[in-house]
XYZ file of C-alpha atoms in Angstrom:
375
model
C 0.000 0.000 0.000
C 2.903 2.354 0.679
C 3.669 2.243 -3.017
C 0.060 2.962 -3.870
C 0.142 6.022 -1.661
C 2.918 7.400 -3.807
C 0.639 6.951 -6.786
C -1.910 9.075 -4.963
C 0.658 11.852 -4.697
C 1.268 11.593 -8.414
C -2.460 11.612 -9.130
C -2.515 8.045 -10.426
C -4.153 6.152 -7.560
C -6.845 3.894 -9.001
C -8.250 2.436 -5.813
C -8.625 3.107 -2.103
C -5.860 3.807 0.377
C -7.431 1.501 2.932
C -10.268 -0.943 3.274
C -12.310 1.287 5.560
C -12.082 4.091 3.043
C -13.655 1.964 0.314
C -16.553 1.097 2.606
C -17.141 4.475 4.196
C -19.857 4.411 6.853
C -21.226 1.040 5.655
C -23.004 -0.702 8.522
C -25.499 -3.596 7.679
C 3.852 -10.878 2.576
C 5.811 -12.300 4.599
C 8.740 -9.919 4.992
C 11.731 -10.418 2.724
C 13.925 -8.647 5.261
C 16.128 -10.765 7.519
C 15.134 -9.892 11.092
C 17.785 -8.506 13.437
C 19.282 -10.731 16.101
C 16.926 -11.529 18.939
C 17.247 -9.720 22.241
C 18.443 -11.767 25.197
C 15.472 -10.592 27.245
C 12.178 -8.862 26.599
C 12.604 -5.211 25.682
C 9.531 -4.157 27.647
C 10.053 -2.041 30.734
C 6.410 -2.145 31.740
C 5.835 -3.733 35.163
C 4.578 -7.304 35.103
C 0.812 -7.556 34.982
C -1.320 -10.569 35.840
C -4.797 -11.362 34.617
C -7.659 -11.704 37.052
C -7.090 -15.434 37.046
C -3.509 -14.968 38.255
C -0.217 -13.905 36.700
C 0.949 -17.461 36.124
C -2.448 -19.180 35.768
C -0.944 -22.606 35.167
C 1.196 -21.477 32.229
C 4.300 -23.038 33.725
C 6.261 -19.856 32.957
C 7.695 -17.002 34.920
C 5.717 -13.892 33.983
C 7.438 -12.193 31.018
C 7.887 -8.468 31.731
C 4.905 -6.422 30.597
C 2.838 -9.439 29.501
C -0.428 -10.954 30.706
C -1.285 -14.661 30.731
C -4.507 -15.400 28.826
C -5.929 -18.749 30.002
C -7.077 -21.406 27.565
C -10.731 -21.234 26.618
C -13.460 -21.280 24.002
C -15.417 -18.284 22.722
C -17.577 -16.889 19.931
C -15.345 -15.150 17.388
C -16.969 -12.552 15.144
C -20.588 -11.487 15.471
C -24.058 -11.944 14.026
C -25.071 -8.352 14.715
C -26.914 -6.738 11.779
C -24.947 -3.537 12.480
C -21.571 -5.213 11.964
C -19.422 -4.992 8.863
C -19.715 -7.879 6.441
C -16.290 -9.346 7.214
C -17.237 -9.845 10.891
C -20.004 -12.354 10.163
C -21.001 -15.010 10.990
C -20.011 -15.682 14.595
C -18.282 -19.050 15.054
C -16.750 -21.049 17.899
C -13.000 -20.993 18.513
C -10.958 -22.874 21.097
C -7.526 -21.603 22.103
C -4.620 -22.752 24.203
C -3.332 -20.314 26.787
C -0.830 -17.674 25.669
C 0.922 -14.494 26.759
C 0.142 -11.072 25.304
C 1.525 -7.599 25.956
C -0.540 -5.609 28.438
C -0.124 -2.543 26.231
C 0.714 -1.572 22.709
C 4.447 -1.338 21.986
C 5.537 2.179 22.916
C 7.923 4.626 21.308
C 10.399 4.051 24.133
C 10.330 0.283 23.616
C 10.710 0.613 19.868
C 13.594 3.059 20.401
C 15.479 0.396 22.381
C 14.985 -2.033 19.521
C 16.325 0.468 16.982
C 19.253 1.415 19.227
C 20.195 -2.249 19.604
C 19.883 -3.203 15.932
C 20.120 -0.109 13.763
C 16.831 -1.146 12.152
C 15.281 1.162 9.549
C 11.509 1.004 9.228
C 9.696 0.811 5.913
C 8.767 4.501 6.111
C 12.451 5.416 6.480
C 13.439 3.689 3.239
C 12.687 4.926 -0.268
C 10.517 2.569 -2.338
C 11.568 1.399 -5.770
C 9.619 1.756 -8.976
C 9.526 -2.043 -9.317
C 7.876 -2.408 -5.912
C 5.243 0.165 -6.780
C 4.297 -1.268 -10.141
C 4.105 -4.818 -8.770
C 1.083 -3.798 -6.659
C -0.546 -1.484 -9.181
C -3.483 -2.281 -11.505
C -2.539 -3.067 -15.099
C -2.092 0.069 -17.163
C -1.252 2.304 -14.208
C 1.263 4.963 -15.275
C 4.450 4.989 -13.191
C 4.837 7.774 -10.643
C 7.415 10.502 -11.218
C 10.902 9.670 -9.993
C 10.913 12.611 -7.573
C 8.068 11.026 -5.591
C 10.172 7.961 -4.710
C 11.247 9.240 -1.309
C 10.858 7.919 2.254
C 7.607 8.936 3.889
C 4.267 7.810 5.240
C 0.595 8.708 5.407
C -0.401 11.257 8.063
C -3.880 12.100 9.288
C -4.376 15.798 8.509
C -7.838 17.044 9.499
C -9.536 19.534 7.175
C -10.706 22.882 8.527
C -14.353 22.357 7.559
C -16.826 19.533 6.873
C -15.989 17.372 3.851
C -17.726 14.469 2.099
C -16.986 11.234 3.948
C -16.489 9.345 0.684
C -13.323 11.311 -0.142
C -10.622 10.109 2.252
C -7.976 12.178 0.471
C -9.471 15.132 2.363
C -7.883 13.926 5.610
C -5.001 11.629 4.630
C -1.818 13.225 3.339
C 1.280 11.523 1.983
C 4.078 13.219 3.927
C 7.744 12.834 2.937
C 9.838 12.424 6.069
C 6.997 11.120 8.238
C 7.963 8.012 10.209
C 7.857 6.611 13.731
C 10.309 9.262 14.990
C 8.427 12.084 13.272
C 4.743 11.082 13.501
C 3.343 14.200 11.816
C 6.299 14.672 9.493
C 9.499 16.753 9.660
C 9.428 19.068 12.649
C 7.407 16.698 14.828
C 9.163 14.577 17.460
C 8.663 12.089 20.276
C 9.533 14.348 23.236
C 6.761 13.769 25.764
C 5.396 10.843 23.744
C 7.789 8.138 24.920
C 4.887 6.219 26.464
C 2.579 6.597 23.448
C 2.170 3.641 21.066
C 4.667 3.618 18.219
C 3.036 4.376 14.841
C 4.065 4.379 11.177
C 5.197 0.765 11.614
C 4.514 -1.696 8.829
C 3.701 -5.361 9.442
C 7.270 -6.123 8.385
C 8.561 -3.690 11.021
C 6.338 -5.226 13.705
C 7.531 -8.750 12.893
C 11.171 -7.628 13.067
C 10.584 -6.112 16.511
C 8.727 -9.200 17.741
C 11.509 -11.530 16.580
C 14.102 -9.395 18.341
C 12.057 -9.377 21.561
C 11.607 -13.168 21.502
C 7.910 -12.812 20.790
C 5.499 -12.905 17.824
C 2.388 -11.152 16.605
C -0.907 -12.526 17.938
C -3.270 -14.368 15.649
C -6.620 -12.723 14.976
C -8.303 -15.335 17.159
C -5.901 -14.729 20.038
C -6.282 -10.980 19.700
C -10.090 -11.056 19.774
C -10.238 -13.537 22.647
C -7.834 -11.379 24.659
C -9.694 -8.178 23.737
C -13.002 -9.540 24.980
C -11.509 -10.063 28.433
C -13.941 -12.851 29.294
C -17.030 -10.929 28.098
C -18.255 -13.293 25.404
C -20.533 -11.968 22.625
C -20.487 -8.367 23.873
C -20.438 -5.365 21.531
C -17.475 -3.688 23.212
C -14.456 -4.736 25.247
C -16.159 -3.227 28.323
C -19.659 -4.692 27.729
C -22.737 -3.602 25.786
C -23.138 0.019 26.863
C -22.317 2.751 24.353
C -19.041 4.679 24.744
C -19.305 7.386 27.394
C -17.889 10.914 27.240
C -18.438 11.368 30.978
C -16.187 8.385 31.772
C -14.365 7.548 28.511
C -13.496 3.882 28.070
C -11.149 4.323 25.097
C -9.293 6.848 22.951
C -11.798 7.479 20.160
C -12.742 10.448 17.992
C -14.959 12.921 19.840
C -16.932 15.443 17.829
C -17.589 15.524 14.095
C -15.277 13.455 11.922
C -12.910 14.411 10.340
C -12.697 18.160 10.898
C -13.678 18.747 14.550
C -12.278 16.816 17.490
C -13.596 18.086 20.818
C -10.973 15.986 22.669
C -13.470 15.233 25.426
C -11.559 12.033 26.175
C -8.449 14.153 26.732
C -6.557 13.377 23.534
C -6.373 14.647 19.972
C -4.272 11.828 18.512
C -2.617 8.908 20.312
C -2.821 8.616 24.084
C -0.188 7.224 26.457
C -0.742 3.524 27.064
C -2.705 2.762 30.248
C -4.669 6.036 29.948
C -8.009 4.185 30.053
C -9.329 1.335 32.222
C -8.092 -2.194 31.404
C -10.405 -4.958 30.217
C -11.248 -8.088 32.176
C -7.853 -9.666 31.474
C -5.899 -6.570 32.515
C -5.137 -5.432 28.953
C -5.100 -1.785 27.908
C -6.228 -0.104 24.683
C -7.804 -3.157 23.075
C -10.270 -0.601 21.718
C -9.152 2.605 20.021
C -5.808 4.429 20.236
C -4.118 2.628 17.300
C -4.919 -0.253 14.997
C -2.833 -3.330 15.860
C -1.193 -5.703 13.402
C -2.001 -9.420 13.704
C -0.141 -12.393 12.243
C -2.920 -13.562 9.890
C -3.407 -12.855 6.232
C -6.561 -10.793 5.784
C -9.436 -12.555 4.028
C -12.631 -10.549 3.792
C -14.742 -13.679 3.386
C -12.876 -15.986 5.797
C -15.714 -16.397 8.287
C -18.215 -17.321 5.599
C -16.124 -20.382 4.757
C -16.246 -21.704 8.311
C -19.021 -24.096 9.220
C -21.091 -22.821 12.141
C -21.186 -26.217 13.826
C -17.427 -26.736 13.738
C -15.144 -25.505 16.520
C -11.858 -24.139 15.227
C -8.868 -25.023 17.387
C -5.987 -22.541 17.530
C -6.724 -21.105 14.058
C -3.907 -19.211 12.368
C -5.994 -17.646 9.623
C -6.164 -18.163 5.855
C -3.192 -19.250 3.764
C -3.542 -16.301 1.366
C -4.871 -12.764 1.358
C -8.271 -12.164 -0.225
C -10.211 -8.943 -0.645
C -12.365 -8.438 -3.762
C -12.448 -4.701 -3.020
C -8.659 -4.499 -3.324
C -7.717 -7.259 -5.769
C -4.169 -6.011 -6.393
C -3.140 -5.773 -2.752
C -2.041 -8.548 -0.396
C -3.017 -7.698 3.177
C -2.424 -8.675 6.785
C -5.086 -8.270 9.447
C -5.391 -5.339 11.835
C -7.583 -5.134 14.924
C -8.910 -2.732 17.542
C -9.680 0.536 15.772
C -7.897 3.804 16.482
C -8.241 7.351 17.776
C -10.005 8.126 14.476
C -12.920 5.759 15.094
C -16.250 7.555 15.291
C -19.758 6.162 14.926
C -20.531 8.626 12.141
C -17.792 7.080 9.995
C -16.056 4.006 11.417
C -17.395 1.866 14.264
C -14.552 -0.610 14.164
C -13.350 -0.104 17.700
C -15.413 -3.188 18.625
C -13.629 -6.503 19.397
C -15.133 -8.354 16.413
C -14.229 -5.656 13.883
C -11.498 -6.376 11.332
C -9.388 -4.483 8.840
C -6.744 -5.251 6.231
C -3.485 -3.477 5.488
C -0.634 -4.226 3.110
C 2.364 -5.484 5.112
C 4.724 -2.839 3.735
C 2.564 0.052 4.958
C 2.788 2.116 8.124
C 0.288 4.902 8.853
C -0.106 7.432 11.668
C -2.819 5.395 13.402
C -1.331 1.878 13.153
C 0.797 0.150 15.817
C 1.005 -3.311 17.379
C 1.440 -5.453 20.488
C 3.170 -8.825 20.782
C 2.234 -12.301 21.981
C 4.135 -15.388 23.110
C 3.147 -19.028 23.218
C 3.272 -20.983 26.468
C 6.445 -23.019 26.872
């Protein structure tokens, strides 16, 4: 997708920047990069956190720093709600072994330690090649001008007035020089945001970090089970009640999207991790703040291929990416919604909601957290 964004700059983009953009307000690759050497210990500095069932909970492991043990169990994945997006249906049974998952999204400070230790350059910090761009472009797409082949990323830039919600170019801007160290582009910095989730990280970047930390990305099933926090078949990670502005449960968009954010939850963009109450498993920001990469390929129709009477055991997702709305893009799954989620435009801050993103793309509202299997 990063390559396609460059085509947008050149005026040649033939299809949507992201899946949610193509479905505005609708309601009814593996990395080729060799990962850096693995860290000897977890890079997280967050204090150890135990779930309500106990920090160890029979896992047989010492608690990894900053991680929560999610006990084995069975749950309804997805939803049958008529208000859900099509890729969330139908609900189906899933059984999982116990696993560890980060209590919070990976922060800027944690990612900085990874970069300091390895010298890693993220996707947004490297210039794309013309060959990479054209490989993901529809047939007949003219090549972008050579001067557009520079490092950069997509930054949310709110307009000053109301705009049509079917024109996402009104609030997304390709910004040369934008990356995890400069979230809004050149001139922006991380001072005071060390404990915010890292953004502008591609799936490839997230996998490299996870390998270094001795972890992995969670599967979609693991992520949703953990996000629900023991509240099976609920609309939100906190239950069924609508989000509250009096006692905000998550970092979401307040006001009128995309031009007016009242910041009634206290934040305009990302929030420091642990700013809102944890869910039933002791996990933070499983709703809103930033989208989180998962290990699975994204298949828009995956749930429709699963028999309702069959219980899936430790599913790892489809073997290939599939999205008829974006036939030229291969995508990995993202979960959780972001600070841009608003019921007038995108309600995908719910635990069953799904999203696809090309693995070479980082954006200013996408981050990740890591998981680890029991040993």
